[in-house]
Amino acid sequence: MTADITQKTLEELRHLMAHAGNRRTETGIPRLAMVKGRVPEHELAAVYQPMINLILQGSKTMSVGDRTLRYDPATYFVMSVDLPAIGTIHATEDGAPYLAVALTLEPARIASLLADIPPIRPNARQEGFSVAAVTPDLLDAWARLLRLMARPEDIPALAPVYEREILYRVLSGPMGSMMRDIATPDTMLHRIHQVIQWLRTNYMETVTIEAMASRAAMSVSAFHRHFKTVTSLSPLQFQKQLRLLQARTLLLTGAGTATSVAFSVGYESTTQFSREYSRLFGLPPSRDAARVLAEIRNTSIQP
């Protein structure tokens, strides 16, 4: 019976999201967006914001550092901190398009719930992203939220209620402690989150591990260990990926040559920039930008 209910709710959610596009498609509901079909590859390599991501059709792999997770309509994905990641989406075996919905997380909204829920069991390993099995109650809350797309006049009154229930269901599940900690001052995860926010703004600066550890109020060894646990990247690897992702964006928008872009994102050696760029994206900067731009042009002229 539970499996039948879950499948029925998934079918309804797929119907509700049938008009989504292959880019981030706004729903009219705050913090809620959806996507359908084949997302351009270069858009899947990005810095992802904290979110709950629910796959309704097809599947997705998400690679962060040395960890790769795959999730499908039987699971949901939570990212509790901003992370540079590379995603890959997959259609179903019979060719049905990928379909997903994501709710951006705001720590203040999570914090407002914490006083009203039972104690959350701590998780020994505090990663910043993970996958868990979806439940009928969680799917039902998603369905009620997405039904509001057809009743926009109800969004101001009811969307906060349904969003709160989704957060509650996730907080009550296996990733509850990860969600709680990003909204609780002075937890390890919250302090790592604060450093990540600083790095996102200052990625081009020369920064030492000692300075970052001080900002997190941790010893160097503890900071390095906790940062790697949360992000699957060392602090300096994290900064490097921020630089490379920003460099790719600048190249695609024609903001400069590979050399000028390298210096603008904080590299002092163009050789090192080209080597590390090629390692992440598979081609040297100029050739990669040309390939992506050609793919964009080809996609735009297809009937």
PDB file of C-alpha atoms in Angstrom:
ATOM      1  CA  MET A   1       0.000   0.000   0.000  1.00  0.00           C
ATOM      2  CA  THR A   2       2.801   2.463   0.906  1.00  0.00           C
ATOM      3  CA  ALA A   3       4.558   1.762  -2.400  1.00  0.00           C
ATOM      4  CA  ASP A   4       1.288   2.420  -4.281  1.00  0.00           C
ATOM      5  CA  ILE A   5       0.783   5.746  -2.466  1.00  0.00           C
ATOM      6  CA  THR A   6       4.363   6.792  -3.181  1.00  0.00           C
ATOM      7  CA  GLN A   7       4.052   5.958  -6.877  1.00  0.00           C
ATOM      8  CA  LYS A   8       0.728   7.801  -7.130  1.00  0.00           C
ATOM      9  CA  THR A   9       2.243  10.912  -5.517  1.00  0.00           C
ATOM     10  CA  LEU A  10       5.275  10.766  -7.811  1.00  0.00           C
ATOM     11  CA  GLU A  11       2.990  10.621 -10.837  1.00  0.00           C
ATOM     12  CA  GLU A  12       1.081  13.661  -9.601  1.00  0.00           C
ATOM     13  CA  LEU A  13       4.308  15.583  -9.001  1.00  0.00           C
ATOM     14  CA  ARG A  14       5.517  14.761 -12.522  1.00  0.00           C
ATOM     15  CA  HIS A  15       2.245  16.069 -13.924  1.00  0.00           C
ATOM     16  CA  LEU A  16       2.458  19.259 -11.863  1.00  0.00           C
ATOM     17  CA  MET A  17       5.960  19.939 -13.209  1.00  0.00           C
ATOM     18  CA  ALA A  18       5.300  19.049 -16.844  1.00  0.00           C
ATOM     19  CA  HIS A  19       5.897  22.638 -18.043  1.00  0.00           C
ATOM     20  CA  ALA A  20       9.406  22.935 -16.535  1.00  0.00           C
ATOM     21  CA  GLY A  21      12.242  23.850 -18.920  1.00  0.00           C
ATOM     22  CA  ASN A  22      15.798  22.553 -19.262  1.00  0.00           C
ATOM     23  CA  ARG A  23      17.104  25.543 -17.278  1.00  0.00           C
ATOM     24  CA  ARG A  24      16.235  26.540 -13.742  1.00  0.00           C
ATOM     25  CA  THR A  25      12.504  27.264 -14.014  1.00  0.00           C
ATOM     26  CA  GLU A  26      10.895  29.408 -11.347  1.00  0.00           C
ATOM     27  CA  THR A  27       7.593  28.187  -9.937  1.00  0.00           C
ATOM     28  CA  GLY A  28       6.229  31.424  -8.486  1.00  0.00           C
ATOM     29  CA  ILE A  29       6.737  29.906  -5.044  1.00  0.00           C
ATOM     30  CA  PRO A  30       9.608  31.481  -3.057  1.00  0.00           C
ATOM     31  CA  ARG A  31      12.848  29.456  -3.026  1.00  0.00           C
ATOM     32  CA  LEU A  32      11.317  26.703  -5.200  1.00  0.00           C
ATOM     33  CA  ALA A  33      12.569  25.909  -8.715  1.00  0.00           C
ATOM     34  CA  MET A  34      12.296  22.992 -11.117  1.00  0.00           C
ATOM     35  CA  VAL A  35      14.023  21.590 -14.183  1.00  0.00           C
ATOM     36  CA  LYS A  36      13.137  19.088 -16.909  1.00  0.00           C
ATOM     37  CA  GLY A  37      15.096  17.469 -19.710  1.00  0.00           C
ATOM     38  CA  ARG A  38      18.737  17.630 -20.689  1.00  0.00           C
ATOM     39  CA  VAL A  39      20.447  20.420 -18.754  1.00  0.00           C
ATOM     40  CA  PRO A  40      23.509  21.877 -20.554  1.00  0.00           C
ATOM     41  CA  GLU A  41      26.663  20.216 -19.233  1.00  0.00           C
ATOM     42  CA  HIS A  42      28.436  23.456 -18.359  1.00  0.00           C
ATOM     43  CA  GLU A  43      25.531  24.527 -16.117  1.00  0.00           C
ATOM     44  CA  LEU A  44      25.876  21.364 -14.052  1.00  0.00           C
ATOM     45  CA  ALA A  45      29.431  22.306 -13.037  1.00  0.00           C
ATOM     46  CA  ALA A  46      28.718  25.076 -10.549  1.00  0.00           C
ATOM     47  CA  VAL A  47      28.733  26.257  -6.968  1.00  0.00           C
ATOM     48  CA  TYR A  48      25.496  24.835  -5.589  1.00  0.00           C
ATOM     49  CA  GLN A  49      23.606  26.630  -2.832  1.00  0.00           C
ATOM     50  CA  PRO A  50      22.228  24.814   0.223  1.00  0.00           C
ATOM     51  CA  MET A  51      19.137  22.949  -0.937  1.00  0.00           C
ATOM     52  CA  ILE A  52      16.841  19.966  -0.782  1.00  0.00           C
ATOM     53  CA  ASN A  53      16.684  18.353  -4.219  1.00  0.00           C
ATOM     54  CA  LEU A  54      13.964  15.850  -5.100  1.00  0.00           C
ATOM     55  CA  ILE A  55      14.298  13.755  -8.265  1.00  0.00           C
ATOM     56  CA  LEU A  56      10.950  12.819  -9.805  1.00  0.00           C
ATOM     57  CA  GLN A  57      12.135  11.114 -12.980  1.00  0.00           C
ATOM     58  CA  GLY A  58      15.494   9.858 -14.174  1.00  0.00           C
ATOM     59  CA  SER A  59      18.507  10.147 -11.886  1.00  0.00           C
ATOM     60  CA  LYS A  60      21.471  12.378 -11.096  1.00  0.00           C
ATOM     61  CA  THR A  61      25.039  11.942  -9.927  1.00  0.00           C
ATOM     62  CA  MET A  62      26.687  14.689  -7.919  1.00  0.00           C
ATOM     63  CA  SER A  63      30.468  14.752  -7.512  1.00  0.00           C
ATOM     64  CA  VAL A  64      32.093  16.906  -4.850  1.00  0.00           C
ATOM     65  CA  GLY A  65      35.796  16.373  -4.297  1.00  0.00           C
ATOM     66  CA  ASP A  66      36.391  12.640  -4.020  1.00  0.00           C
ATOM     67  CA  ARG A  67      32.747  11.751  -3.258  1.00  0.00           C
ATOM     68  CA  THR A  68      30.128  10.909  -5.871  1.00  0.00           C
ATOM     69  CA  LEU A  69      26.509  10.251  -4.950  1.00  0.00           C
ATOM     70  CA  ARG A  70      23.723   9.009  -7.216  1.00  0.00           C
ATOM     71  CA  TYR A  71      20.078   9.589  -6.442  1.00  0.00           C
ATOM     72  CA  ASP A  72      16.743   8.821  -8.099  1.00  0.00           C
ATOM     73  CA  PRO A  73      12.974   9.060  -7.409  1.00  0.00           C
ATOM     74  CA  ALA A  74      13.333   6.805  -4.365  1.00  0.00           C
ATOM     75  CA  THR A  75      15.674   9.296  -2.664  1.00  0.00           C
ATOM     76  CA  TYR A  76      16.246  12.983  -1.974  1.00  0.00           C
ATOM     77  CA  PHE A  77      19.485  14.947  -1.765  1.00  0.00           C
ATOM     78  CA  VAL A  78      20.409  17.577   0.819  1.00  0.00           C
ATOM     79  CA  MET A  79      23.284  20.037   0.500  1.00  0.00           C
ATOM     80  CA  SER A  80      23.747  22.054   3.696  1.00  0.00           C
ATOM     81  CA  VAL A  81      26.581  24.382   2.606  1.00  0.00           C
ATOM     82  CA  ASP A  82      27.631  26.050  -0.652  1.00  0.00           C
ATOM     83  CA  LEU A  83      29.719  23.518  -2.572  1.00  0.00           C
ATOM     84  CA  PRO A  84      31.497  23.456  -5.937  1.00  0.00           C
ATOM     85  CA  ALA A  85      30.204  20.313  -7.601  1.00  0.00           C
ATOM     86  CA  ILE A  86      29.799  18.613 -10.955  1.00  0.00           C
ATOM     87  CA  GLY A  87      26.432  17.076 -11.693  1.00  0.00           C
ATOM     88  CA  THR A  88      25.427  14.593 -14.363  1.00  0.00           C
ATOM     89  CA  ILE A  89      21.797  13.850 -15.166  1.00  0.00           C
ATOM     90  CA  HIS A  90      20.375  10.674 -16.657  1.00  0.00           C
ATOM     91  CA  ALA A  91      17.074  10.015 -18.435  1.00  0.00           C
ATOM     92  CA  THR A  92      15.118   6.870 -17.592  1.00  0.00           C
ATOM     93  CA  GLU A  93      15.882   3.619 -19.393  1.00  0.00           C
ATOM     94  CA  ASP A  94      12.875   4.161 -21.662  1.00  0.00           C
ATOM     95  CA  GLY A  95      13.983   7.716 -22.527  1.00  0.00           C
ATOM     96  CA  ALA A  96      11.668   9.728 -20.263  1.00  0.00           C
ATOM     97  CA  PRO A  97      13.368  13.049 -19.412  1.00  0.00           C
ATOM     98  CA  TYR A  98      15.050  13.946 -16.166  1.00  0.00           C
ATOM     99  CA  LEU A  99      12.714  15.879 -13.852  1.00  0.00           C
ATOM    100  CA  ALA A 100      13.593  17.462 -10.505  1.00  0.00           C
ATOM    101  CA  VAL A 101      12.518  20.142  -8.034  1.00  0.00           C
ATOM    102  CA  ALA A 102      14.728  21.982  -5.539  1.00  0.00           C
ATOM    103  CA  LEU A 103      14.029  24.026  -2.422  1.00  0.00           C
ATOM    104  CA  THR A 104      16.753  26.524  -1.485  1.00  0.00           C
ATOM    105  CA  LEU A 105      17.538  26.386   2.243  1.00  0.00           C
ATOM    106  CA  GLU A 106      17.603  29.421   4.520  1.00  0.00           C
ATOM    107  CA  PRO A 107      19.116  28.838   7.984  1.00  0.00           C
ATOM    108  CA  ALA A 108      16.677  31.270   9.615  1.00  0.00           C
ATOM    109  CA  ARG A 109      13.691  29.186   8.486  1.00  0.00           C
ATOM    110  CA  ILE A 110      15.302  26.033   9.828  1.00  0.00           C
ATOM    111  CA  ALA A 111      16.135  27.748  13.122  1.00  0.00           C
ATOM    112  CA  SER A 112      12.497  28.787  13.593  1.00  0.00           C
ATOM    113  CA  LEU A 113      11.541  25.102  13.654  1.00  0.00           C
ATOM    114  CA  LEU A 114      14.118  23.801  16.090  1.00  0.00           C
ATOM    115  CA  ALA A 115      12.244  24.743  19.268  1.00  0.00           C
ATOM    116  CA  ASP A 116       9.156  22.869  18.078  1.00  0.00           C
ATOM    117  CA  ILE A 117      10.621  19.486  17.196  1.00  0.00           C
ATOM    118  CA  PRO A 118      11.898  16.521  19.255  1.00  0.00           C
ATOM    119  CA  PRO A 119      15.648  16.274  19.941  1.00  0.00           C
ATOM    120  CA  ILE A 120      17.632  15.309  16.839  1.00  0.00           C
ATOM    121  CA  ARG A 121      20.002  12.388  17.089  1.00  0.00           C
ATOM    122  CA  PRO A 122      23.559  13.528  16.279  1.00  0.00           C
ATOM    123  CA  ASN A 123      25.340  12.053  13.276  1.00  0.00           C
ATOM    124  CA  ALA A 124      28.892  10.878  13.936  1.00  0.00           C
ATOM    125  CA  ARG A 125      30.071  11.903  10.451  1.00  0.00           C
ATOM    126  CA  GLN A 126      28.950  15.424   9.582  1.00  0.00           C
ATOM    127  CA  GLU A 127      29.185  15.737   5.817  1.00  0.00           C
ATOM    128  CA  GLY A 128      27.803  18.784   4.077  1.00  0.00           C
ATOM    129  CA  PHE A 129      25.779  16.724   1.585  1.00  0.00           C
ATOM    130  CA  SER A 130      24.095  13.346   1.528  1.00  0.00           C
ATOM    131  CA  VAL A 131      21.232  11.251   0.157  1.00  0.00           C
ATOM    132  CA  ALA A 132      18.345   9.610   2.025  1.00  0.00           C
ATOM    133  CA  ALA A 133      15.301   7.511   1.155  1.00  0.00           C
ATOM    134  CA  VAL A 134      12.160   9.506   0.463  1.00  0.00           C
ATOM    135  CA  THR A 135       9.048   8.892   2.609  1.00  0.00           C
ATOM    136  CA  PRO A 136       5.330   9.135   1.751  1.00  0.00           C
ATOM    137  CA  ASP A 137       4.884  11.996   4.241  1.00  0.00           C
ATOM    138  CA  LEU A 138       7.708  13.990   2.651  1.00  0.00           C
ATOM    139  CA  LEU A 139       6.374  13.411  -0.865  1.00  0.00           C
ATOM    140  CA  ASP A 140       2.891  14.473   0.262  1.00  0.00           C
ATOM    141  CA  ALA A 141       4.241  17.777   1.591  1.00  0.00           C
ATOM    142  CA  TRP A 142       6.020  18.400  -1.737  1.00  0.00           C
ATOM    143  CA  ALA A 143       2.786  17.686  -3.618  1.00  0.00           C
ATOM    144  CA  ARG A 144       0.781  20.182  -1.559  1.00  0.00           C
ATOM    145  CA  LEU A 145       3.462  22.829  -2.101  1.00  0.00           C
ATOM    146  CA  LEU A 146       3.617  22.298  -5.872  1.00  0.00           C
ATOM    147  CA  ARG A 147      -0.189  22.314  -6.229  1.00  0.00           C
ATOM    148  CA  LEU A 148       0.005  25.989  -5.304  1.00  0.00           C
ATOM    149  CA  MET A 149       1.438  26.737  -8.758  1.00  0.00           C
ATOM    150  CA  ALA A 150      -2.137  26.416 -10.044  1.00  0.00           C
ATOM    151  CA  ARG A 151      -3.477  28.619  -7.218  1.00  0.00           C
ATOM    152  CA  PRO A 152      -1.067  31.552  -6.976  1.00  0.00           C
ATOM    153  CA  GLU A 153      -3.479  33.505  -4.774  1.00  0.00           C
ATOM    154  CA  ASP A 154      -2.909  30.867  -2.056  1.00  0.00           C
ATOM    155  CA  ILE A 155       0.908  31.051  -2.166  1.00  0.00           C
ATOM    156  CA  PRO A 156       1.442  33.841   0.418  1.00  0.00           C
ATOM    157  CA  ALA A 157      -0.670  32.079   3.051  1.00  0.00           C
ATOM    158  CA  LEU A 158       0.041  28.406   2.411  1.00  0.00           C
ATOM    159  CA  ALA A 159       3.537  28.107   0.863  1.00  0.00           C
ATOM    160  CA  PRO A 160       5.298  28.939   4.180  1.00  0.00           C
ATOM    161  CA  VAL A 161       3.212  26.247   5.907  1.00  0.00           C
ATOM    162  CA  TYR A 162       4.064  23.516   3.380  1.00  0.00           C
ATOM    163  CA  GLU A 163       7.719  24.586   3.208  1.00  0.00           C
ATOM    164  CA  ARG A 164       7.878  24.345   6.995  1.00  0.00           C
ATOM    165  CA  GLU A 165       6.506  20.800   6.818  1.00  0.00           C
ATOM    166  CA  ILE A 166       9.118  19.775   4.236  1.00  0.00           C
ATOM    167  CA  LEU A 167      11.854  21.143   6.497  1.00  0.00           C
ATOM    168  CA  TYR A 168      10.297  19.341   9.460  1.00  0.00           C
ATOM    169  CA  ARG A 169      10.198  16.013   7.611  1.00  0.00           C
ATOM    170  CA  VAL A 170      13.849  16.347   6.608  1.00  0.00           C
ATOM    171  CA  LEU A 171      14.889  17.434  10.108  1.00  0.00           C
ATOM    172  CA  SER A 172      13.103  14.345  11.439  1.00  0.00           C
ATOM    173  CA  GLY A 173      14.974  12.066   9.031  1.00  0.00           C
ATOM    174  CA  PRO A 174      18.529  10.730   8.777  1.00  0.00           C
ATOM    175  CA  MET A 175      19.964  14.120   7.715  1.00  0.00           C
ATOM    176  CA  GLY A 176      18.318  16.034  10.543  1.00  0.00           C
ATOM    177  CA  SER A 177      21.499  16.818  12.448  1.00  0.00           C
ATOM    178  CA  MET A 178      23.173  18.180   9.298  1.00  0.00           C
ATOM    179  CA  MET A 179      20.199  20.471   8.664  1.00  0.00           C
ATOM    180  CA  ARG A 180      20.034  21.557  12.301  1.00  0.00           C
ATOM    181  CA  ASP A 181      23.702  22.432  12.563  1.00  0.00           C
ATOM    182  CA  ILE A 182      23.739  24.946   9.720  1.00  0.00           C
ATOM    183  CA  ALA A 183      21.085  26.917  11.643  1.00  0.00           C
ATOM    184  CA  THR A 184      22.683  26.580  15.079  1.00  0.00           C
ATOM    185  CA  PRO A 185      25.416  29.115  15.953  1.00  0.00           C
ATOM    186  CA  ASP A 186      28.809  27.796  17.071  1.00  0.00           C
ATOM    187  CA  THR A 187      28.350  24.245  15.810  1.00  0.00           C
ATOM    188  CA  MET A 188      31.228  22.879  13.783  1.00  0.00           C
ATOM    189  CA  LEU A 189      29.154  22.825  10.586  1.00  0.00           C
ATOM    190  CA  HIS A 190      27.941  26.387  11.099  1.00  0.00           C
ATOM    191  CA  ARG A 191      31.520  27.643  11.550  1.00  0.00           C
ATOM    192  CA  ILE A 192      32.636  25.822   8.397  1.00  0.00           C
ATOM    193  CA  HIS A 193      29.644  27.365   6.619  1.00  0.00           C
ATOM    194  CA  GLN A 194      30.782  30.842   7.703  1.00  0.00           C
ATOM    195  CA  VAL A 195      34.268  30.260   6.272  1.00  0.00           C
ATOM    196  CA  ILE A 196      32.758  28.995   3.015  1.00  0.00           C
ATOM    197  CA  GLN A 197      30.670  32.157   2.730  1.00  0.00           C
ATOM    198  CA  TRP A 198      33.814  34.232   3.217  1.00  0.00           C
ATOM    199  CA  LEU A 199      35.701  32.206   0.617  1.00  0.00           C
ATOM    200  CA  ARG A 200      32.920  32.649  -1.934  1.00  0.00           C
ATOM    201  CA  THR A 201      33.401  36.408  -1.738  1.00  0.00           C
ATOM    202  CA  ASN A 202      37.196  36.389  -1.413  1.00  0.00           C
ATOM    203  CA  TYR A 203      38.175  33.407  -3.583  1.00  0.00           C
ATOM    204  CA  MET A 204      40.705  35.511  -5.526  1.00  0.00           C
ATOM    205  CA  GLU A 205      42.652  36.490  -2.397  1.00  0.00           C
ATOM    206  CA  THR A 206      45.821  34.756  -1.244  1.00  0.00           C
ATOM    207  CA  VAL A 207      44.746  33.095   1.998  1.00  0.00           C
ATOM    208  CA  THR A 208      46.479  30.680   4.345  1.00  0.00           C
ATOM    209  CA  ILE A 209      45.024  27.663   6.102  1.00  0.00           C
ATOM    210  CA  GLU A 210      45.991  29.356   9.381  1.00  0.00           C
ATOM    211  CA  ALA A 211      43.865  32.414   8.563  1.00  0.00           C
ATOM    212  CA  MET A 212      40.863  30.267   7.664  1.00  0.00           C
ATOM    213  CA  ALA A 213      41.244  28.177  10.820  1.00  0.00           C
ATOM    214  CA  SER A 214      41.360  31.361  12.884  1.00  0.00           C
ATOM    215  CA  ARG A 215      38.180  32.590  11.226  1.00  0.00           C
ATOM    216  CA  ALA A 216      36.507  29.308  12.228  1.00  0.00           C
ATOM    217  CA  ALA A 217      37.953  29.512  15.761  1.00  0.00           C
ATOM    218  CA  MET A 218      39.600  26.106  15.361  1.00  0.00           C
ATOM    219  CA  SER A 219      43.096  24.728  15.420  1.00  0.00           C
ATOM    220  CA  VAL A 220      44.651  24.226  11.990  1.00  0.00           C
ATOM    221  CA  SER A 221      44.466  20.437  12.214  1.00  0.00           C
ATOM    222  CA  ALA A 222      40.849  20.416  13.452  1.00  0.00           C
ATOM    223  CA  PHE A 223      39.759  22.938  10.826  1.00  0.00           C
ATOM    224  CA  HIS A 224      41.381  21.012   7.986  1.00  0.00           C
ATOM    225  CA  ARG A 225      39.842  17.739   9.165  1.00  0.00           C
ATOM    226  CA  HIS A 226      36.337  19.143   9.640  1.00  0.00           C
ATOM    227  CA  PHE A 227      36.421  21.130   6.384  1.00  0.00           C
ATOM    228  CA  LYS A 228      37.379  17.981   4.444  1.00  0.00           C
ATOM    229  CA  THR A 229      34.628  15.991   6.169  1.00  0.00           C
ATOM    230  CA  VAL A 230      31.984  18.579   5.295  1.00  0.00           C
ATOM    231  CA  THR A 231      33.045  19.346   1.724  1.00  0.00           C
ATOM    232  CA  SER A 232      35.162  16.355   0.580  1.00  0.00           C
ATOM    233  CA  LEU A 233      37.762  18.983  -0.390  1.00  0.00           C
ATOM    234  CA  SER A 234      40.671  20.537   1.448  1.00  0.00           C
ATOM    235  CA  PRO A 235      40.241  24.296   2.054  1.00  0.00           C
ATOM    236  CA  LEU A 236      42.747  25.139  -0.684  1.00  0.00           C
ATOM    237  CA  GLN A 237      41.157  22.673  -3.136  1.00  0.00           C
ATOM    238  CA  PHE A 238      37.820  24.311  -2.393  1.00  0.00           C
ATOM    239  CA  GLN A 239      39.229  27.760  -3.153  1.00  0.00           C
ATOM    240  CA  LYS A 240      40.832  26.455  -6.348  1.00  0.00           C
ATOM    241  CA  GLN A 241      37.525  25.072  -7.617  1.00  0.00           C
ATOM    242  CA  LEU A 242      35.788  28.367  -6.869  1.00  0.00           C
ATOM    243  CA  ARG A 243      38.446  30.128  -8.956  1.00  0.00           C
ATOM    244  CA  LEU A 244      38.169  27.694 -11.850  1.00  0.00           C
ATOM    245  CA  LEU A 245      34.365  27.789 -11.964  1.00  0.00           C
ATOM    246  CA  GLN A 246      34.433  31.591 -11.955  1.00  0.00           C
ATOM    247  CA  ALA A 247      37.113  31.576 -14.641  1.00  0.00           C
ATOM    248  CA  ARG A 248      34.937  29.398 -16.857  1.00  0.00           C
ATOM    249  CA  THR A 249      32.001  31.763 -16.400  1.00  0.00           C
ATOM    250  CA  LEU A 250      34.164  34.732 -17.363  1.00  0.00           C
ATOM    251  CA  LEU A 251      35.494  32.967 -20.450  1.00  0.00           C
ATOM    252  CA  LEU A 252      31.982  32.005 -21.600  1.00  0.00           C
ATOM    253  CA  THR A 253      30.758  35.583 -21.228  1.00  0.00           C
ATOM    254  CA  GLY A 254      33.725  36.976 -23.164  1.00  0.00           C
ATOM    255  CA  ALA A 255      35.063  38.882 -20.161  1.00  0.00           C
ATOM    256  CA  GLY A 256      38.703  38.411 -21.182  1.00  0.00           C
ATOM    257  CA  THR A 257      41.372  36.142 -22.572  1.00  0.00           C
ATOM    258  CA  ALA A 258      42.519  33.023 -20.758  1.00  0.00           C
ATOM    259  CA  THR A 259      45.531  34.959 -19.481  1.00  0.00           C
ATOM    260  CA  SER A 260      43.604  37.956 -18.157  1.00  0.00           C
ATOM    261  CA  VAL A 261      40.949  35.710 -16.622  1.00  0.00           C
ATOM    262  CA  ALA A 262      43.610  33.639 -14.865  1.00  0.00           C
ATOM    263  CA  PHE A 263      44.990  36.720 -13.129  1.00  0.00           C
ATOM    264  CA  SER A 264      41.533  38.110 -12.339  1.00  0.00           C
ATOM    265  CA  VAL A 265      40.537  35.002 -10.356  1.00  0.00           C
ATOM    266  CA  GLY A 266      43.758  34.935  -8.359  1.00  0.00           C
ATOM    267  CA  TYR A 267      46.266  32.820 -10.287  1.00  0.00           C
ATOM    268  CA  GLU A 268      49.847  34.042 -10.491  1.00  0.00           C
ATOM    269  CA  SER A 269      50.906  31.468 -13.104  1.00  0.00           C
ATOM    270  CA  THR A 270      49.040  31.008 -16.391  1.00  0.00           C
ATOM    271  CA  THR A 271      50.691  27.618 -16.823  1.00  0.00           C
ATOM    272  CA  GLN A 272      49.330  26.425 -13.504  1.00  0.00           C
ATOM    273  CA  PHE A 273      45.913  27.871 -14.354  1.00  0.00           C
ATOM    274  CA  SER A 274      45.782  26.045 -17.698  1.00  0.00           C
ATOM    275  CA  ARG A 275      46.927  22.769 -16.124  1.00  0.00           C
ATOM    276  CA  GLU A 276      44.382  22.886 -13.296  1.00  0.00           C
ATOM    277  CA  TYR A 277      41.591  24.070 -15.591  1.00  0.00           C
ATOM    278  CA  SER A 278      42.256  21.165 -17.965  1.00  0.00           C
ATOM    279  CA  ARG A 279      42.246  18.715 -15.083  1.00  0.00           C
ATOM    280  CA  LEU A 280      38.792  19.872 -13.949  1.00  0.00           C
ATOM    281  CA  PHE A 281      37.057  20.477 -17.284  1.00  0.00           C
ATOM    282  CA  GLY A 282      38.944  18.156 -19.639  1.00  0.00           C
ATOM    283  CA  LEU A 283      40.326  20.808 -22.021  1.00  0.00           C
ATOM    284  CA  PRO A 284      42.546  23.906 -21.795  1.00  0.00           C
ATOM    285  CA  PRO A 285      40.625  27.140 -21.086  1.00  0.00           C
ATOM    286  CA  SER A 286      40.250  28.552 -24.615  1.00  0.00           C
ATOM    287  CA  ARG A 287      39.395  25.206 -26.197  1.00  0.00           C
ATOM    288  CA  ASP A 288      36.877  24.391 -23.476  1.00  0.00           C
ATOM    289  CA  ALA A 289      35.163  27.767 -23.862  1.00  0.00           C
ATOM    290  CA  ALA A 290      34.986  27.317 -27.630  1.00  0.00           C
ATOM    291  CA  ARG A 291      33.475  23.837 -27.227  1.00  0.00           C
ATOM    292  CA  VAL A 292      30.820  24.988 -24.742  1.00  0.00           C
ATOM    293  CA  LEU A 293      29.882  28.033 -26.826  1.00  0.00           C
ATOM    294  CA  ALA A 294      29.535  25.823 -29.922  1.00  0.00           C
ATOM    295  CA  GLU A 295      27.229  23.487 -27.988  1.00  0.00           C
ATOM    296  CA  ILE A 296      25.128  26.450 -26.857  1.00  0.00           C
ATOM    297  CA  ARG A 297      24.815  27.707 -30.440  1.00  0.00           C
ATOM    298  CA  ASN A 298      23.900  24.245 -31.744  1.00  0.00           C
ATOM    299  CA  THR A 299      21.266  23.813 -29.053  1.00  0.00           C
ATOM    300  CA  SER A 300      19.719  27.214 -29.750  1.00  0.00           C
ATOM    301  CA  ILE A 301      19.226  26.551 -33.471  1.00  0.00           C
ATOM    302  CA  GLN A 302      17.760  23.072 -33.110  1.00  0.00           C
ATOM    303  CA  PRO A 303      14.047  22.940 -34.013  1.00  0.00           C
TER     304      PRO A 303
END
